[in-house]
mmCIF file of C-alpha atoms in Angstrom:
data_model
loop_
_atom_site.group_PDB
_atom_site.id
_atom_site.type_symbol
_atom_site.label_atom_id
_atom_site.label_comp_id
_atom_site.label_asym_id
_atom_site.label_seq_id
_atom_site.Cartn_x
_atom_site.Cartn_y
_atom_site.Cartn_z
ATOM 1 C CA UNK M 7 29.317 69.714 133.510
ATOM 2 C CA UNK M 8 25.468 68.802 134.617
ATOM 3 C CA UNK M 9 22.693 67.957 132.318
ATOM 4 C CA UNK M 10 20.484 70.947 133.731
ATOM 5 C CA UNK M 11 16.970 70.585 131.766
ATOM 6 C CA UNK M 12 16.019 67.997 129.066
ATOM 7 C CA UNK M 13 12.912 70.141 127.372
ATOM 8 C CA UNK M 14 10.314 68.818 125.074
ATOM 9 C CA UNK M 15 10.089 70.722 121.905
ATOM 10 C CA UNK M 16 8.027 71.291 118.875
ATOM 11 C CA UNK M 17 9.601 69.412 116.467
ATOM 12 C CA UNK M 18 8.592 66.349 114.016
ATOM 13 C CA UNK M 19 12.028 64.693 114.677
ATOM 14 C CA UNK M 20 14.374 66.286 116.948
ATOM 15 C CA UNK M 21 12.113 66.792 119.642
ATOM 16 C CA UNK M 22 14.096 67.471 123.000
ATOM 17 C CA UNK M 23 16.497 70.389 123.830
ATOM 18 C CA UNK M 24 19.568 69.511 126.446
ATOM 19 C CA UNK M 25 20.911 71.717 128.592
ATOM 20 C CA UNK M 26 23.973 71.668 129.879
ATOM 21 C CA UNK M 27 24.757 73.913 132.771
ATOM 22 C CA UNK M 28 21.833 75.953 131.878
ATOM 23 C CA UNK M 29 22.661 76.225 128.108
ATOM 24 C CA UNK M 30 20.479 74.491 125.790
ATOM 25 C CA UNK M 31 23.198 72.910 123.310
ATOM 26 C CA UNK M 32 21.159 71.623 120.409
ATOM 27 C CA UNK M 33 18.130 69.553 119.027
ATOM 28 C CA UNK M 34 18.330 65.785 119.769
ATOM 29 C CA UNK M 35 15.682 62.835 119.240
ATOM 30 C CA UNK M 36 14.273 60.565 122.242
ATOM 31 C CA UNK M 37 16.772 57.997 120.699
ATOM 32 C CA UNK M 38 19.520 60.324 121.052
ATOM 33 C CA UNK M 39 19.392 60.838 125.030
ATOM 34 C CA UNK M 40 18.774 57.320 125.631
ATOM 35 C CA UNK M 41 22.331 56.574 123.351
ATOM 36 C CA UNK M 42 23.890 59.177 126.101
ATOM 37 C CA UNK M 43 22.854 57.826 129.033
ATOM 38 C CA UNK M 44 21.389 61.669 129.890
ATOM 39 C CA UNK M 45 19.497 61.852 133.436
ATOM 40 C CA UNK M 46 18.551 65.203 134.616
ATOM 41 C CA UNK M 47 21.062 66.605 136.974
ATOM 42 C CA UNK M 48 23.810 63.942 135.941
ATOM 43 C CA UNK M 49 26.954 64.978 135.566
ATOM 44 C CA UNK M 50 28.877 64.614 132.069
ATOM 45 C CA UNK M 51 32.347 64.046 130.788
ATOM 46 C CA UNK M 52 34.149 66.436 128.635
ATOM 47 C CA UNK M 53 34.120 63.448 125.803
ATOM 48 C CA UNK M 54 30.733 63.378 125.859
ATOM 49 C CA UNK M 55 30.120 67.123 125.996
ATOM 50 C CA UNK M 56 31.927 66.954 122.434
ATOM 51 C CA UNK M 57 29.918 64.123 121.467
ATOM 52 C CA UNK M 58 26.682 65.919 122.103
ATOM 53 C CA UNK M 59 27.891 68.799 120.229
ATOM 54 C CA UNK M 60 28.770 67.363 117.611
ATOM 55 C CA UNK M 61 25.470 65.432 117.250
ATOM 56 C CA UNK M 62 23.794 68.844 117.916
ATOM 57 C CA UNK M 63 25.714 70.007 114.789
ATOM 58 C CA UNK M 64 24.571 66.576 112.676
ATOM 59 C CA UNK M 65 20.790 67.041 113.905
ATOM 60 C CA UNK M 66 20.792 70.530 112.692
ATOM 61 C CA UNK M 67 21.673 69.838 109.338
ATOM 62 C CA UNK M 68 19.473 67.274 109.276
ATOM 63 C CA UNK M 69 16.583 69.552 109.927
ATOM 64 C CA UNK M 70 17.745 71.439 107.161
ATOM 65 C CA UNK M 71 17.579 68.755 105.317
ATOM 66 C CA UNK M 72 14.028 68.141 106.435
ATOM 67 C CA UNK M 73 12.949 71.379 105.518
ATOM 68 C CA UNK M 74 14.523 71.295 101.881
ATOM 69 C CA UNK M 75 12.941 68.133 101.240
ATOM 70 C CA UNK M 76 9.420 69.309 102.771
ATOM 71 C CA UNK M 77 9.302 71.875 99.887
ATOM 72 C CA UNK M 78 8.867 70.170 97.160
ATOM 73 C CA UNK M 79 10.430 66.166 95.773
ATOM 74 C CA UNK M 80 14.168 66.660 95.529
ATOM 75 C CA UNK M 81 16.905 64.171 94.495
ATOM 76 C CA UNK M 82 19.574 62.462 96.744
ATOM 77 C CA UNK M 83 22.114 64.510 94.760
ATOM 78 C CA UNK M 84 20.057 67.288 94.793
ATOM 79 C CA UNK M 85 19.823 67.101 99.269
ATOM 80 C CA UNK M 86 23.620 66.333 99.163
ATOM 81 C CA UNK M 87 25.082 69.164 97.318
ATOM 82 C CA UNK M 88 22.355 71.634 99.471
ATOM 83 C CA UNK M 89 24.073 69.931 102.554
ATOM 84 C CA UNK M 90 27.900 69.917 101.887
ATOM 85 C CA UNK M 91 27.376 73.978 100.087
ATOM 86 C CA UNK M 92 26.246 74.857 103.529
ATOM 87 C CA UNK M 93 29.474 73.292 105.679
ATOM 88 C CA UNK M 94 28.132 69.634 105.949
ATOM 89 C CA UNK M 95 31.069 67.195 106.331
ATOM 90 C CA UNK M 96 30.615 64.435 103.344
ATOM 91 C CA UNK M 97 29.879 61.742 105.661
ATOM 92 C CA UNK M 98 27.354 63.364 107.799
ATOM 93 C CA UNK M 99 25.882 64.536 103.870
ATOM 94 C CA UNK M 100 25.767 61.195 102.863
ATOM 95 C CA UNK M 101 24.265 59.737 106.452
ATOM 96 C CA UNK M 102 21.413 62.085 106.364
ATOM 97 C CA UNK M 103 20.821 61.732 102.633
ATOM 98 C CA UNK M 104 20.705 57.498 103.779
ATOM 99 C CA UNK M 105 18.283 58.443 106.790
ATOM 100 C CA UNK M 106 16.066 60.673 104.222
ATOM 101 C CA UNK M 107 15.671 57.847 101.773
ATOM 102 C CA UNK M 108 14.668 54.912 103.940
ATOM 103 C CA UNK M 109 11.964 57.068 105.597
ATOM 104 C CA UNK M 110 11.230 57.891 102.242
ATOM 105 C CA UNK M 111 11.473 61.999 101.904
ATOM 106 C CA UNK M 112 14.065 61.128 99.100
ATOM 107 C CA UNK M 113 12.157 59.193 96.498
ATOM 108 C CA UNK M 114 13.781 59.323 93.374
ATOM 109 C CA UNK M 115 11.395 56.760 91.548
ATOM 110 C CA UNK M 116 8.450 59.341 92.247
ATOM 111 C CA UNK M 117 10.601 62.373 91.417
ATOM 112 C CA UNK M 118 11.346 61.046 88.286
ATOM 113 C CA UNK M 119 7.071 60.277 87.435
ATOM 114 C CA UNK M 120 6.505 64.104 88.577
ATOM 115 C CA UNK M 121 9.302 65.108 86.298
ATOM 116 C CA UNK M 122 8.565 63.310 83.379
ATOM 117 C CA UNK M 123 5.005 64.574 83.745
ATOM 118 C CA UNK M 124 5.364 67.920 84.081
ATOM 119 C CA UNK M 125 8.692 68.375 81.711
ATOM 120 C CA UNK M 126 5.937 66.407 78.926
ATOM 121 C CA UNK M 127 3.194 68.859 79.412
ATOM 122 C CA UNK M 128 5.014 71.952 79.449
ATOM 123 C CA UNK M 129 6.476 70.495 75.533
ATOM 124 C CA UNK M 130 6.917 67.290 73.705
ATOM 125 C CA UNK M 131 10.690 65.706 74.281
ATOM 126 C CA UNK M 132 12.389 62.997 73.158
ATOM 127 C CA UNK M 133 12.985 60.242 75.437
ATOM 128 C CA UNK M 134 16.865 60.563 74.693
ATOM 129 C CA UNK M 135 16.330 64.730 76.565
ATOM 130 C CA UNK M 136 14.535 63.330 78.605
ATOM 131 C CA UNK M 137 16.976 61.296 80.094
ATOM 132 C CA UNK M 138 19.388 64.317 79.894
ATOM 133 C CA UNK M 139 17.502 66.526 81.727
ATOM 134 C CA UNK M 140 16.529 64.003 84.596
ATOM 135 C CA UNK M 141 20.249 62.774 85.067
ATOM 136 C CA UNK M 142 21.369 66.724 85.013
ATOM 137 C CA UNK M 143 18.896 66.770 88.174
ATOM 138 C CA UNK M 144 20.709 64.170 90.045
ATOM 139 C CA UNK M 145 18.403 61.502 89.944
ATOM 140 C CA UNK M 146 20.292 57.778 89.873
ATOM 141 C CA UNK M 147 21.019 56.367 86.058
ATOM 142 C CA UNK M 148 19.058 53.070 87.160
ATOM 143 C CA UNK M 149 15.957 55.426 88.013
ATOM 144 C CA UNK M 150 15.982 57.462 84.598
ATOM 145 C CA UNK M 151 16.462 54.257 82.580
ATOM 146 C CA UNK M 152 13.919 52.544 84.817
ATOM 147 C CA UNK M 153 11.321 55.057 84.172
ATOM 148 C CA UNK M 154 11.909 56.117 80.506
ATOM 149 C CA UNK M 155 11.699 52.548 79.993
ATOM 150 C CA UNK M 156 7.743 52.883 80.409
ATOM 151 C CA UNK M 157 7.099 55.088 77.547
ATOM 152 C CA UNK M 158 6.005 53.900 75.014
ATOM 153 C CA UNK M 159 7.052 53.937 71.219
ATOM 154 C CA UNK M 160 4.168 55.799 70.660
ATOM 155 C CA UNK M 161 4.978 58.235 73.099
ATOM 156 C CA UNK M 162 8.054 58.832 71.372
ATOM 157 C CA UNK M 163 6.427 59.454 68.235
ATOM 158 C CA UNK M 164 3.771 61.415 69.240
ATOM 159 C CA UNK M 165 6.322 63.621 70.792
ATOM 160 C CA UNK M 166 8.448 64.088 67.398
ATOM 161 C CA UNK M 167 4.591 64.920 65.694
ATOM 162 C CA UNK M 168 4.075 67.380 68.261
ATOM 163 C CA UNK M 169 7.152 68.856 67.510
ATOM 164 C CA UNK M 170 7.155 69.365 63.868
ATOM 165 C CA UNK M 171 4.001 70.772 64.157
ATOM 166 C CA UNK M 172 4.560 73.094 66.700
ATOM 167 C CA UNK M 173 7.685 74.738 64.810
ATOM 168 C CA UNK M 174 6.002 74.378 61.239
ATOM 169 C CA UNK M 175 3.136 77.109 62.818
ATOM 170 C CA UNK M 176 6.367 79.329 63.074
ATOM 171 C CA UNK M 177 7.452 80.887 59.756
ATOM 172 C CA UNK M 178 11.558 80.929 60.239
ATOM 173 C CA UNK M 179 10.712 76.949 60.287
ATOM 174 C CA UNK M 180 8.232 76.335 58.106
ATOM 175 C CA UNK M 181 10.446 77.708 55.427
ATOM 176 C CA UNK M 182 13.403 75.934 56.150
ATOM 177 C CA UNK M 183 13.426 72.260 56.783
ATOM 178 C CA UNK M 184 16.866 71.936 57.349
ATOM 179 C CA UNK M 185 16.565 74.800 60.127
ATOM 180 C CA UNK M 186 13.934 72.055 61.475
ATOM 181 C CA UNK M 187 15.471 69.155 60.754
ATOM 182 C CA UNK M 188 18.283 70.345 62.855
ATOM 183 C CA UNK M 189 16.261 71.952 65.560
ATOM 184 C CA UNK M 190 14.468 68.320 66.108
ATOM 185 C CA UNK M 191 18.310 66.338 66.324
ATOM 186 C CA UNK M 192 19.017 68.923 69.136
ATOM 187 C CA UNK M 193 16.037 67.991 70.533
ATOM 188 C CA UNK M 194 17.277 64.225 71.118
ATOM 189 C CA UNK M 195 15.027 62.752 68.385
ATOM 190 C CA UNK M 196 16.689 59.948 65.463
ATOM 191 C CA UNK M 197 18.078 61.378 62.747
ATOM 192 C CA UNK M 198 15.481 58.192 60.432
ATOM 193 C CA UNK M 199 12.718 59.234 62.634
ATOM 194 C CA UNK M 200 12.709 63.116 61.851
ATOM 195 C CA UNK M 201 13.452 62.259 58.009
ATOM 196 C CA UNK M 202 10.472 59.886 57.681
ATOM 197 C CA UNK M 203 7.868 62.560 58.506
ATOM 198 C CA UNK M 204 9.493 65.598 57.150
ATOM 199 C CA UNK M 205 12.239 64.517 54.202
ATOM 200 C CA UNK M 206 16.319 64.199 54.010
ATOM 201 C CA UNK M 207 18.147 67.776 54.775
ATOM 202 C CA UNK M 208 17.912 69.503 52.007
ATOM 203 C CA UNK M 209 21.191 69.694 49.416
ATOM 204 C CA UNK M 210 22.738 72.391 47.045
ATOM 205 C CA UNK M 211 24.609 72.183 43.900
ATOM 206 C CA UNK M 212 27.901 73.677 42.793
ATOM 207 C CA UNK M 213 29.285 74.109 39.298
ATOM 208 C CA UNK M 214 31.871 71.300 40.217
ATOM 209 C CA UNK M 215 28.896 69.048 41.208
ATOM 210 C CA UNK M 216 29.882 68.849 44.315
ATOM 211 C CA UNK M 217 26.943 68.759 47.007
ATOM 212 C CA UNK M 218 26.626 70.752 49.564
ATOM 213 C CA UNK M 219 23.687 70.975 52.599
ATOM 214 C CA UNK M 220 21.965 73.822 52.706
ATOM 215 C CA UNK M 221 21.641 75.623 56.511
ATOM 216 C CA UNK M 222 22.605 72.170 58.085
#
């Protein structure tokens, strides 16, 4: 086998194509042919025939990776899964998921600021959903607590406001506080917090005086 052509490509990375007895085999960086040894019309082992393909199959998935990454801030759980649901072997998931966040196109302290700003305009949420929803995303426990840990308590409270005023505009909760009351704990908000601004759940009597909430 003879390394027939070594061709410069478009490409951001993986700018060369090899060919090997006329085949082009893959995408490879400059770093990769000069880890080979490649010269143009030097002849290759079977070993390192396999080699190359298999780092033709790694540098593919890797500009998959690229591309999933280019379209918009995604999580190093997030890249991993994509890789390993389309045939990635774990370790090459996990290399390429390394090489991504060292160059920085997995940032998982700035995904977290974009989510957290865009989850808190869309509606006010408790820090405590917050947290739920950015962990469900993949992002690294030390991250979420890191950046929850910049709101403030008045961000927290303004949030619960927010709340209760949104769903006291609505009439199936502006009737029934325990319907809100309970709407607000789902919501990830303390149970002292809620009944400071809008009272205890409500209770109901029965003729053995026991006490009973009422829709809680």
């Amino acid at each position: 086998m003879k390394v027939t052509q070594l061709k410069a490509l478009n490409g951001r990375a993986l700018a060369y194509g090899i060919f090997i007895d006329g085949q082009q085999i893959g995408r490879f960086r400059a770093e990769d042919i000069l880890e080979f040894g490649l010269v143009l019309n030097k002849d290759i082992s079977p070993a390192v025939y396999g080699r190359l393909l298999e780092r033709a199959e790694y540098n593919e998935y890797f500009i998959r990776a690229l591309h999933y990454t280019d379209s918009r801030l995604r999580s190093a759980a997030e890249v991993k899964r994509y890789l390993i649901a389309r045939g990635c072997q774990l370790r090459s998931a996990d290399n390429i998921v390394n090489q991504l966040e060292i160059t920085g196109l997995i940032n998982e302290t700035k995904l977290a600021e974009a989510y957290v700003h865009d989850l808190t305009m869309q509606r006010p949420l408790s820090s405590h959903l917050l947290a739920a929803k950015l962990l469900r995303k993949g992002i690294k426990r030390t991250v979420v607590e890191t950046e929850l840990a910049k709101l403030e308590p008045k961000d927290e409270a303004m949030a619960l406001d927010l709340s209760i005023a949104k769903k006291q505009n609505q009439a199936s909760y502006a009737s029934n506080q325990p319907k809100l009351f309970r709407y607000l704990l789902n919501q990830g908000f303390g149970f002292e917090e809620i009944a400071a601004r809008i009272g205890r759940p409500g209770f109901s009597g029965d003729p053995g005086g026991r006490r009973h909430r009422t829709g809680f």
